[in-house]
Amino acid sequence: MNGLDAPRLTRKKERNRADTACFVHQLLEHEHKAKRASKNGGLDKIAEYRKGDKEGENEVQDAEHQSRLLTKKQLSDMTWGVRALSKKLGSLRLKLKVKTVFILTKAHDEDLIDYTREITSWLLSTDRATPYIVYVQDVLEHNHKFDAAGLMRQEPSSGGRLKFWSNELCEKHPQTFDFAISLGGDGTVLYASWLFQRIVPPVLSFALGSLGFLTKFDFEEYQETLTIAFLEGVTVSLRLRFEGTIMRSSKRIEDTKRDLVEELIGEECDNNHTHKPERTHNILNEVVVDRGPNATMSSIEIFGDDEHFTTVQADGVCVATPTGSTAYNLAAGGSLCHPENPVILVSAICAHSLSFRPIILPDTVVLRIGVPYDARTSSWASFDGRESNLNLILNWRRPTVDPISTSQGLSTATNASSEAIMNTSQGTKPPLSSTASASLLKPPLPSPGLRTPSNRKTIYDRNLNRTRTAELSRASFAYLFSEMVTYAQKRVTGIQDLERRLNEQGYPLGVRLLPLLLYRAPPRTAARPTRILPLLQFITTTLWKHLFGRAADALERSSANEDEYMISDNEPLVNMYVSVPKEMNQLNCAAYVAGVIEGVCDAGAMTAAVSAHNGGTEMWPGKTVFLIRFEGGVVEREGILEGRGVTG
């Protein structure tokens, strides 16, 4: 076996691609067999191979979290096969036998819930020639606006045909769905890619969001569009996805200094495995390796095909697919690329060296990105904006091909990817579970809910604080705050009245906290802020750390009004242990924190009105934005102090 064909990790047991539940892999294998039998093989009976989608379920589940460890030759053969298949599929109309339809929408968007109900009712109607089985997200099962029970009464014949999907169903049984419909923007299509990590049904996307790079169809014409797609077929466009495998460095018995470059181009080539795989993600847009909340730059090593390419000193590195070239890659100064180009785009984020330029690599390159063991800080990784708090050293390994579809209406995505490999640096503790934020501040606390630690005790059995020297007990706070909210709720008539009462209860605390924290501060930093920005920075750092053990997630100034500022908290502590009933879903208990902020501002002689607003996103559903509106006199004084050069 020559050097190029030598596997970099243990070769996985070979199996026929036609045995998988993916019609793209079946077509690749069919074409390969046809070429061996006859040079005139083609795709004449392309539709009949779709029936294999329901087969091979057990085998796919066994390989769900394993990376396809291909040799260089296998990888090249597969990528060239996908390119040829993509070119042929672009000129064919693929007729699918659709019976089960998967609908994905933004469950928190009231307008989209109406559209989801409308399209679900149309699919369940007896006017359709095929009795479709429709799956919608499980959170809509008891949603009063979606009114699942009303749909069943409206279409009595639809009994048993309206079902609800969960993330677990998409992960373990992706073969259940014949066709997927996306209602939203590009983020909704990315979410579909994230849900279907291995087998992706054809996705037809209706443009109902802010961006439309991946959404080609107008919802107003959905009946005509779906009728043509189901009866006459669709034209498929294959899209490139990345397969990123997170790997941890193996522990060594001997206490010697470790060199990442030597391990990856030396020991790994000799089949000495210095890393072990942990989990795998398939990515449609990009993988970003950055410095996270660290104040200093990241030091990143880039490898390709067992060779060391370069060392990058930057805020991070963005590795994007052609589909993701218009996203973070473009913002980082990377190249725009047509989706059909089989390439990997590598761009540095705010590189220290002005000579560093974006790199375009072929999809057959085995790309690895790593942070050396002696780096000043650890690095964080983000996969399509998710799973990004991996407080690890990172490097990348080998591409692979997996189909994700979107149809001509379908823009199908197939990937030649890279596996992400991560090594924990020596002495680094295991990371907490959170997601990277665009803010430079410390990442938020873990997601809310009753957490069960390794000793199987709940929050009622132990202090929630992570350190024994913590001044405040989070468990006591959670109990007292929930009692305070319950007490206030019994004495109000509405949500606004309740939030006003919570604001008033937090105000005295803020008035007392400012002098207390200034008294405790070192003499050189104990001066009372006289300008707006220093006061707000004091609130987002010193005050937030004192109250919640971390800094706030973002501080922004309104572009429309010069007297308005916004503080963002992705997961407010005051909302973590309070269960809000559905009929009061507009309530934000962080109004108490808004009162604290208002008290601090008033104590600093900068009178302001502060309110808490729900700003939930797909990634941070509990995100809260605190709107701070200063009085006119404060803004006028700010202009005078700025003119005099006062900075404190």
XYZ file of C-alpha atoms in Angstrom:
648
model
C 0.000 0.000 0.000
C 1.480 3.345 -0.966
C 1.736 6.325 1.375
C -1.157 8.245 -0.141
C -3.555 5.365 0.342
C -2.543 4.590 3.913
C -5.406 5.173 6.371
C -4.626 7.744 9.052
C -6.734 5.914 11.607
C -7.855 2.323 11.842
C -9.718 1.362 8.683
C -13.403 0.917 9.220
C -15.059 -2.267 8.022
C -16.072 -1.707 4.407
C -19.726 -1.910 3.459
C -21.692 -1.316 0.318
C -23.035 2.220 -0.031
C -26.172 0.790 -1.564
C -27.017 -0.745 1.835
C -27.456 2.666 3.459
C -30.767 4.488 3.748
C -29.597 7.397 1.604
C -30.717 7.575 -2.011
C -27.632 9.584 -3.041
C -25.301 6.855 -1.796
C -27.459 4.235 -3.495
C -27.214 6.083 -6.791
C -23.443 6.404 -6.412
C -23.089 2.674 -5.817
C -25.489 1.834 -8.645
C -23.546 4.001 -11.083
C -20.247 2.476 -9.927
C -21.557 -1.045 -10.544
C -22.969 -0.052 -13.910
C -19.608 1.315 -15.041
C -17.921 -1.932 -14.141
C -20.511 -3.913 -16.087
C -20.805 -1.597 -19.060
C -19.417 1.756 -20.086
C -22.910 2.844 -21.079
C -24.411 2.658 -17.578
C -26.682 5.552 -16.547
C -29.439 6.758 -14.286
C -32.419 5.665 -16.391
C -34.271 3.995 -13.523
C -33.281 6.519 -10.945
C -36.618 6.718 -9.140
C -36.859 3.042 -8.230
C -33.837 3.239 -5.949
C -35.681 5.605 -3.650
C -37.427 2.586 -2.100
C -34.212 1.712 -0.255
C -34.717 4.740 2.006
C -36.595 2.584 4.486
C -33.886 -0.074 4.653
C -30.673 -0.322 6.575
C -32.039 1.473 9.645
C -30.136 -0.597 12.207
C -26.863 -0.275 10.358
C -27.220 3.500 10.107
C -27.950 3.780 13.809
C -24.845 1.753 14.662
C -22.692 4.163 12.649
C -24.495 7.273 13.823
C -21.668 8.704 15.916
C -18.764 7.270 13.934
C -16.703 9.124 11.404
C -16.145 7.557 7.995
C -12.403 7.038 8.200
C -11.640 6.889 4.487
C -8.304 6.554 2.787
C -7.161 9.302 0.439
C -8.070 7.235 -2.622
C -11.502 6.312 -1.269
C -12.183 9.949 -0.506
C -11.147 11.088 -3.980
C -13.285 8.407 -5.648
C -16.303 9.401 -3.594
C -15.977 13.142 -4.210
C -15.527 12.660 -7.953
C -18.546 10.353 -7.952
C -20.650 12.954 -6.159
C -19.601 15.648 -8.642
C -20.622 13.485 -11.587
C -23.895 12.551 -9.897
C -24.652 16.191 -9.063
C -24.151 17.210 -12.696
C -26.527 14.497 -13.905
C -29.161 15.166 -11.259
C -29.183 18.847 -12.236
C -30.625 17.921 -15.639
C -33.097 15.278 -14.412
C -36.467 15.499 -12.722
C -36.567 13.041 -9.833
C -40.026 11.686 -9.092
C -40.358 10.616 -5.471
C -43.013 8.464 -3.853
C -43.990 10.817 -1.039
C -46.240 9.564 1.726
C -44.730 11.015 4.916
C -44.148 14.793 5.031
C -41.984 16.522 7.647
C -42.777 20.204 8.382
C -40.213 22.435 10.098
C -41.059 25.955 11.238
C -40.211 28.475 13.961
C -42.458 27.302 16.769
C -42.096 30.607 18.640
C -43.237 32.741 15.677
C -47.001 33.299 15.871
C -47.324 34.182 12.172
C -45.502 31.044 11.045
C -47.732 28.897 13.252
C -50.696 30.107 11.176
C -48.861 29.212 7.958
C -47.947 25.801 9.396
C -51.563 25.094 10.261
C -52.673 26.161 6.780
C -50.234 23.905 4.932
C -50.928 21.005 7.326
C -54.662 21.319 6.717
C -54.062 21.337 2.957
C -51.937 18.183 3.104
C -54.452 16.333 5.311
C -57.402 17.288 3.121
C -59.327 14.519 1.371
C -58.845 16.481 -1.868
C -55.300 15.143 -2.065
C -54.856 12.011 -4.159
C -52.442 10.537 -1.594
C -53.357 10.272 2.119
C -50.228 12.023 3.402
C -48.933 11.475 6.919
C -47.864 14.874 8.253
C -45.338 15.397 11.061
C -45.115 18.761 12.850
C -42.961 19.718 15.830
C -44.101 18.279 19.160
C -44.265 21.723 20.818
C -47.258 22.510 18.565
C -49.292 19.567 19.852
C -50.859 21.647 22.628
C -50.413 25.068 21.034
C -53.778 26.878 21.098
C -53.033 28.750 17.870
C -52.078 25.613 15.921
C -55.137 23.842 17.425
C -54.307 20.249 16.542
C -57.640 19.040 17.938
C -59.479 21.512 15.707
C -57.612 20.191 12.663
C -58.733 16.674 13.505
C -62.360 17.814 13.813
C -62.058 19.734 10.537
C -60.759 16.637 8.706
C -62.244 13.549 10.426
C -60.553 11.297 7.878
C -57.132 12.518 9.007
C -57.259 10.441 12.179
C -53.784 9.053 12.844
C -52.241 10.990 9.943
C -51.287 14.066 11.978
C -48.237 13.193 14.054
C -45.564 15.074 15.970
C -41.810 14.790 15.612
C -39.132 15.292 18.232
C -35.367 15.733 18.025
C -34.932 12.141 19.168
C -37.112 10.837 16.328
C -35.103 12.798 13.746
C -31.871 11.484 15.195
C -32.768 7.812 15.523
C -35.316 7.283 12.722
C -34.618 9.776 9.912
C -35.903 7.207 7.391
C -39.431 7.929 8.644
C -39.729 11.019 6.454
C -39.996 11.025 2.646
C -40.072 14.779 2.165
C -39.362 17.855 4.293
C -40.932 21.314 4.067
C -39.178 24.301 5.648
C -41.112 27.457 6.614
C -38.733 30.265 7.540
C -35.420 31.676 6.474
C -31.899 30.316 5.989
C -31.622 29.611 9.718
C -34.538 27.196 9.508
C -32.822 25.296 6.681
C -29.649 25.144 8.780
C -31.717 23.765 11.646
C -33.042 21.055 9.317
C -29.464 20.153 8.465
C -28.666 19.999 12.167
C -31.669 17.772 12.940
C -30.781 15.262 10.216
C -27.151 14.510 10.886
C -26.881 11.374 8.744
C -29.830 10.868 6.398
C -31.544 13.972 5.067
C -34.857 13.878 3.201
C -35.328 16.295 0.266
C -36.028 19.742 1.743
C -38.273 22.232 -0.045
C -37.854 25.700 1.484
C -40.448 28.476 1.490
C -39.099 31.996 2.014
C -40.640 33.308 5.240
C -37.543 34.719 6.943
C -35.134 37.632 6.751
C -32.556 35.955 4.469
C -33.202 33.918 1.349
C -29.989 32.356 0.060
C -31.419 28.863 0.658
C -35.165 29.567 0.353
C -36.327 29.695 -3.257
C -40.117 29.424 -3.119
C -42.902 31.878 -2.363
C -45.349 30.617 0.254
C -48.297 32.257 -1.506
C -47.879 29.648 -4.250
C -47.338 26.670 -1.943
C -50.272 24.648 -3.308
C -49.026 24.811 -6.878
C -45.407 24.244 -5.823
C -46.151 21.147 -3.732
C -48.525 19.698 -6.308
C -45.847 19.899 -9.000
C -43.184 18.515 -6.634
C -45.288 15.512 -5.586
C -46.828 14.649 -8.970
C -44.242 15.739 -11.553
C -41.058 15.442 -9.509
C -38.248 17.774 -8.474
C -34.810 18.758 -9.698
C -32.171 18.035 -7.071
C -29.190 20.216 -6.280
C -26.479 18.607 -4.144
C -24.885 20.789 -1.456
C -21.573 20.241 0.294
C -21.594 19.488 4.031
C -18.717 19.114 6.467
C -18.417 16.171 8.789
C -16.541 17.347 11.861
C -15.324 14.815 14.404
C -14.336 16.131 17.817
C -11.336 14.245 19.167
C -9.571 14.425 22.504
C -5.890 13.861 22.988
C -5.023 10.583 24.671
C -3.317 10.691 28.036
C 0.282 9.621 28.246
C 2.020 7.835 31.072
C 5.390 9.478 30.563
C 5.628 13.067 31.737
C 7.123 14.629 28.614
C 6.406 17.860 26.773
C 3.969 17.263 23.936
C 4.251 18.830 20.490
C 1.054 18.999 18.428
C 2.839 19.328 15.070
C 5.053 16.334 15.794
C 2.034 14.271 16.866
C -0.121 15.007 13.831
C 2.485 14.740 11.062
C 4.804 12.319 12.828
C 3.220 9.856 15.208
C -0.189 9.767 13.499
C 1.467 8.890 10.176
C 3.173 5.986 11.928
C -0.282 4.729 13.027
C 0.296 5.758 16.639
C -3.037 7.217 17.639
C -2.516 10.327 19.742
C -6.218 11.263 19.727
C -9.500 9.457 20.216
C -12.860 10.450 18.636
C -15.647 11.769 20.838
C -18.579 12.821 18.613
C -19.351 13.963 15.090
C -21.376 16.828 13.605
C -22.452 17.417 10.002
C -22.310 21.096 9.086
C -23.931 22.940 6.196
C -22.431 26.429 6.714
C -19.161 26.567 8.612
C -17.036 25.529 11.542
C -15.432 28.374 13.483
C -12.466 27.946 15.818
C -11.946 31.118 17.830
C -10.682 32.522 21.106
C -14.139 32.537 22.697
C -14.227 34.716 25.830
C -10.432 34.903 26.105
C -8.866 38.335 25.842
C -5.824 37.229 23.832
C -5.522 35.892 20.296
C -5.635 32.233 19.405
C -2.603 30.390 18.105
C -3.803 27.881 15.499
C -1.941 25.257 13.460
C -3.398 24.243 10.075
C -2.589 20.867 8.499
C -3.545 19.313 5.183
C -2.851 15.813 3.880
C -0.364 15.114 6.699
C 1.549 18.303 5.985
C 1.815 21.394 8.142
C 0.393 24.315 6.127
C 0.863 27.321 8.375
C 0.509 28.803 11.850
C -2.155 31.475 12.288
C -2.189 34.161 14.967
C -5.752 35.507 14.893
C -9.040 35.771 16.725
C -9.975 32.536 15.005
C -10.328 30.554 11.795
C -13.509 30.003 9.771
C -13.744 26.832 7.661
C -16.756 27.192 5.370
C -18.590 25.192 2.742
C -19.539 26.834 -0.574
C -23.057 27.192 0.837
C -21.650 29.014 3.869
C -19.471 31.346 1.810
C -22.128 34.078 2.119
C -22.321 33.776 5.927
C -19.543 34.165 8.521
C -16.943 33.486 5.833
C -17.982 36.628 3.936
C -17.971 38.734 7.108
C -14.441 37.481 7.873
C -13.215 38.636 4.442
C -13.408 35.237 2.767
C -14.160 34.511 -0.873
C -17.636 34.188 -2.348
C -18.143 30.820 -3.987
C -20.809 29.204 -6.150
C -22.552 26.356 -4.251
C -21.599 23.797 -6.898
C -17.855 24.389 -6.505
C -16.349 21.408 -4.633
C -14.044 23.399 -2.353
C -13.247 24.142 1.286
C -12.921 27.830 2.213
C -10.485 28.768 4.996
C -10.443 32.352 6.306
C -8.673 33.887 9.287
C -10.730 36.104 11.587
C -8.877 39.362 12.315
C -5.442 37.883 11.582
C -2.441 39.397 13.367
C -0.421 39.212 10.146
C -1.607 41.496 7.364
C -0.185 39.084 4.772
C -2.581 36.259 5.630
C -5.170 35.801 2.907
C -8.200 33.483 2.538
C -7.402 29.986 1.244
C -9.488 27.851 -1.130
C -8.766 24.119 -0.905
C -10.165 21.183 -2.910
C -12.717 18.994 -1.172
C -10.346 16.014 -1.337
C -7.928 17.603 1.150
C -7.789 16.116 4.629
C -7.947 19.314 6.683
C -6.957 19.500 10.328
C -6.876 22.538 12.602
C -5.157 22.399 15.967
C -4.200 24.613 18.872
C -0.774 23.691 20.292
C -0.435 22.471 23.846
C 1.693 25.462 24.835
C -0.799 28.032 23.513
C -1.522 30.951 25.824
C -5.262 30.236 25.788
C -7.595 27.425 24.824
C -9.867 27.726 21.791
C -13.573 27.271 21.242
C -15.339 25.602 18.338
C -18.726 26.397 16.809
C -20.543 24.069 14.387
C -23.114 26.033 12.353
C -23.358 28.335 15.367
C -24.000 25.457 17.791
C -22.134 23.291 20.276
C -19.513 25.938 20.639
C -18.212 25.908 24.164
C -15.659 23.146 23.698
C -12.952 24.494 25.950
C -10.425 22.396 24.094
C -7.563 22.562 21.679
C -8.808 21.861 18.200
C -7.559 20.340 14.987
C -9.245 18.871 11.926
C -9.255 15.599 10.059
C -10.590 14.041 6.931
C -13.438 14.808 4.585
C -16.442 12.571 3.971
C -19.611 12.557 1.881
C -23.166 12.564 3.260
C -26.279 13.827 1.522
C -28.560 16.542 2.759
C -31.206 17.615 0.337
C -33.057 20.687 -0.622
C -34.922 20.497 -3.842
C -35.022 22.684 -6.879
C -36.975 23.364 -4.659
C -34.821 20.880 -3.378
C -31.303 22.175 -2.923
C -29.705 18.901 -1.882
C -26.586 19.150 0.186
C -23.854 16.583 -0.055
C -20.693 17.005 1.888
C -17.042 16.593 1.373
C -16.135 17.478 4.877
C -13.525 17.690 7.531
C -13.541 16.010 10.888
C -12.806 18.315 13.766
C -10.257 16.919 16.168
C -9.830 18.440 19.579
C -7.139 17.866 22.134
C -7.462 18.944 25.715
C -4.337 20.810 26.697
C -2.416 19.493 29.658
C -3.969 20.582 32.885
C -7.187 21.808 31.242
C -10.395 20.897 33.051
C -13.363 19.433 31.149
C -15.532 22.153 29.624
C -18.941 23.269 30.767
C -21.873 22.979 28.374
C -22.705 26.278 26.736
C -22.555 27.939 23.344
C -20.247 30.615 22.044
C -21.520 34.160 22.019
C -20.568 36.942 19.646
C -19.924 39.046 22.735
C -16.444 39.408 24.185
C -17.853 38.733 27.634
C -17.878 35.460 29.546
C -20.273 32.784 28.183
C -23.609 32.242 29.901
C -24.587 29.657 32.460
C -25.787 26.189 31.404
C -29.349 25.746 30.206
C -32.108 25.866 32.833
C -33.803 22.901 34.409
C -33.295 20.386 37.179
C -29.720 19.178 36.791
C -28.514 15.872 38.188
C -24.781 15.788 39.047
C -22.607 12.691 39.072
C -23.532 11.844 42.663
C -27.221 11.680 41.537
C -28.274 14.410 43.969
C -30.571 17.172 42.806
C -30.415 20.898 43.495
C -32.431 20.298 46.648
C -29.595 18.223 48.113
C -26.633 20.483 47.478
C -25.543 24.066 47.069
C -25.754 25.184 43.441
C -22.594 27.289 43.697
C -19.543 25.769 42.057
C -17.103 27.107 44.692
C -17.192 26.723 48.456
C -16.098 30.319 48.995
C -19.091 31.782 47.147
C -20.722 34.531 49.168
C -24.271 33.744 48.060
C -26.132 30.436 47.909
C -27.852 30.019 44.560
C -30.219 27.402 45.955
C -31.376 29.804 48.671
C -31.743 32.561 46.107
C -33.825 30.331 43.803
C -36.179 29.430 46.655
C -36.547 32.971 47.996
C -36.986 34.526 44.556
C -39.663 32.039 43.509
C -41.505 32.734 46.769
C -41.233 36.461 46.109
C -42.688 36.066 42.598
C -45.533 33.908 43.952
C -46.285 36.463 46.649
C -46.374 39.319 44.118
C -48.478 37.328 41.653
C -51.299 36.935 44.169
C -51.539 40.707 44.555
C -51.610 41.889 40.950
C -54.158 41.862 38.141
C -51.959 41.383 35.085
C -48.497 40.675 33.693
C -47.494 44.344 33.413
C -48.522 44.960 37.006
C -46.506 41.942 38.134
C -43.383 43.089 36.253
C -43.788 46.588 37.733
C -43.918 45.131 41.248
C -40.816 43.004 40.603
C -39.039 46.110 39.288
C -39.908 48.000 42.464
C -38.604 45.158 44.617
C -35.245 45.108 42.826
C -34.766 48.907 42.890
C -33.696 49.252 46.593
C -31.112 46.510 46.101
C -29.499 48.427 43.223
C -29.405 51.661 45.215
C -27.416 49.915 47.974
C -25.204 47.778 45.734
C -23.389 50.662 44.002
C -21.789 52.154 47.161
C -21.152 48.662 48.560
C -19.242 47.441 45.493
C -17.306 50.704 45.202
C -16.336 50.395 48.867
C -15.039 46.868 48.286
C -13.120 47.790 45.135
C -9.355 48.523 45.233
C -8.581 52.219 45.891
C -7.408 52.882 42.335
C -10.694 51.615 40.842
C -13.092 52.769 43.558
C -14.005 56.076 41.869
C -17.718 56.544 41.200
C -18.445 56.559 37.405
C -19.374 59.999 36.076
C -20.065 59.023 32.441
C -22.732 56.703 31.017
C -20.472 54.119 29.388
C -18.194 53.541 32.446
C -21.316 53.098 34.593
C -22.821 50.543 32.194
C -19.495 48.691 31.961
C -19.460 48.600 35.766
C -22.972 47.089 35.701
C -22.193 44.436 33.036
C -18.964 43.308 34.713
C -18.598 44.086 38.431
C -22.295 44.099 39.339
C -23.177 41.105 37.142
C -20.287 39.039 38.496
C -21.290 39.887 42.060
C -24.920 38.869 41.486
C -24.616 35.994 39.004
C -20.978 34.878 39.056
C -20.304 35.951 35.456
C -20.377 38.994 33.197
C -23.336 39.964 31.034
C -23.327 38.730 27.449
C -23.492 42.016 25.542
C -23.662 45.783 25.921
C -24.951 47.778 22.957
C -26.004 51.328 22.168
C -29.143 52.025 20.183
C -28.449 53.294 16.678
C -31.783 55.129 16.592
C -31.814 56.932 19.953
C -28.697 58.244 21.651
C -30.302 57.970 25.108
C -30.953 54.199 24.848
C -28.593 51.337 25.697
C -29.170 47.579 25.838
C -27.683 44.879 28.061
C -28.200 41.269 26.938
C -28.256 38.167 29.127
C -28.644 34.910 27.203
C -29.912 32.952 30.214
C -30.894 35.156 33.204
C -30.464 33.392 36.525
C -33.752 34.803 37.817
C -35.641 32.916 35.064
C -33.881 29.594 35.489
C -35.845 28.275 38.480
C -39.243 29.895 37.881
C -41.852 27.896 35.961
C -44.120 30.240 33.993
C -47.533 28.885 32.840
C -48.355 29.047 29.134
C -51.041 31.677 29.570
C -48.385 34.002 31.048
C -45.643 33.326 28.494
C -45.095 37.074 28.038
C -43.945 37.398 31.668
C -40.233 38.042 32.190
C -39.165 37.732 35.820
C -35.938 39.517 34.900
C -37.940 42.695 35.550
C -36.479 42.292 39.040
C -32.964 42.664 37.584
C -34.188 45.658 35.576
C -35.120 47.243 38.899
C -31.628 46.538 40.237
C -30.067 48.233 37.189
C -32.395 51.194 37.568
C -31.398 51.538 41.222
C -27.684 51.494 40.352
C -28.199 54.179 37.695
C -30.150 56.399 40.093
C -27.542 55.891 42.820
C -24.909 57.025 40.310
C -26.896 60.228 39.635
C -27.832 59.067 36.125
C -31.592 58.705 36.283
C -32.920 56.104 33.853
C -35.951 53.909 33.181
C -35.066 50.220 32.737
C -37.314 47.456 31.377
C -36.796 43.760 30.603
C -37.840 42.323 27.233
C -37.942 38.777 25.856
C -35.424 38.485 23.024
C -35.363 34.728 22.600
C -33.593 33.210 19.611
C -33.413 29.674 18.284
C -30.119 29.214 20.107
C -31.049 31.152 23.277
C -34.836 30.884 23.811
C -34.573 32.512 27.254
C -32.513 35.516 26.170
C -33.474 38.799 27.861
C -32.619 42.329 26.715
C -32.600 45.120 29.309
C -33.512 48.444 27.681
C -32.010 51.435 29.550
C -33.416 54.847 28.631
C -31.635 57.792 30.300
C -33.347 61.081 31.008
C -32.640 64.101 28.814
C -30.623 65.867 31.496
C -28.258 62.911 31.800
C -27.630 62.884 28.042
C -27.067 66.636 28.037
C -24.541 66.348 30.865
C -22.847 63.500 28.987
C -22.243 65.800 26.019
C -20.741 68.502 28.283
C -18.374 66.033 29.991
C -17.324 64.630 26.622
C -16.505 68.136 25.413
C -14.322 68.707 28.475
C -12.452 65.436 27.929
C -13.724 63.706 31.089
C -13.343 59.944 30.646
C -14.198 58.418 34.040
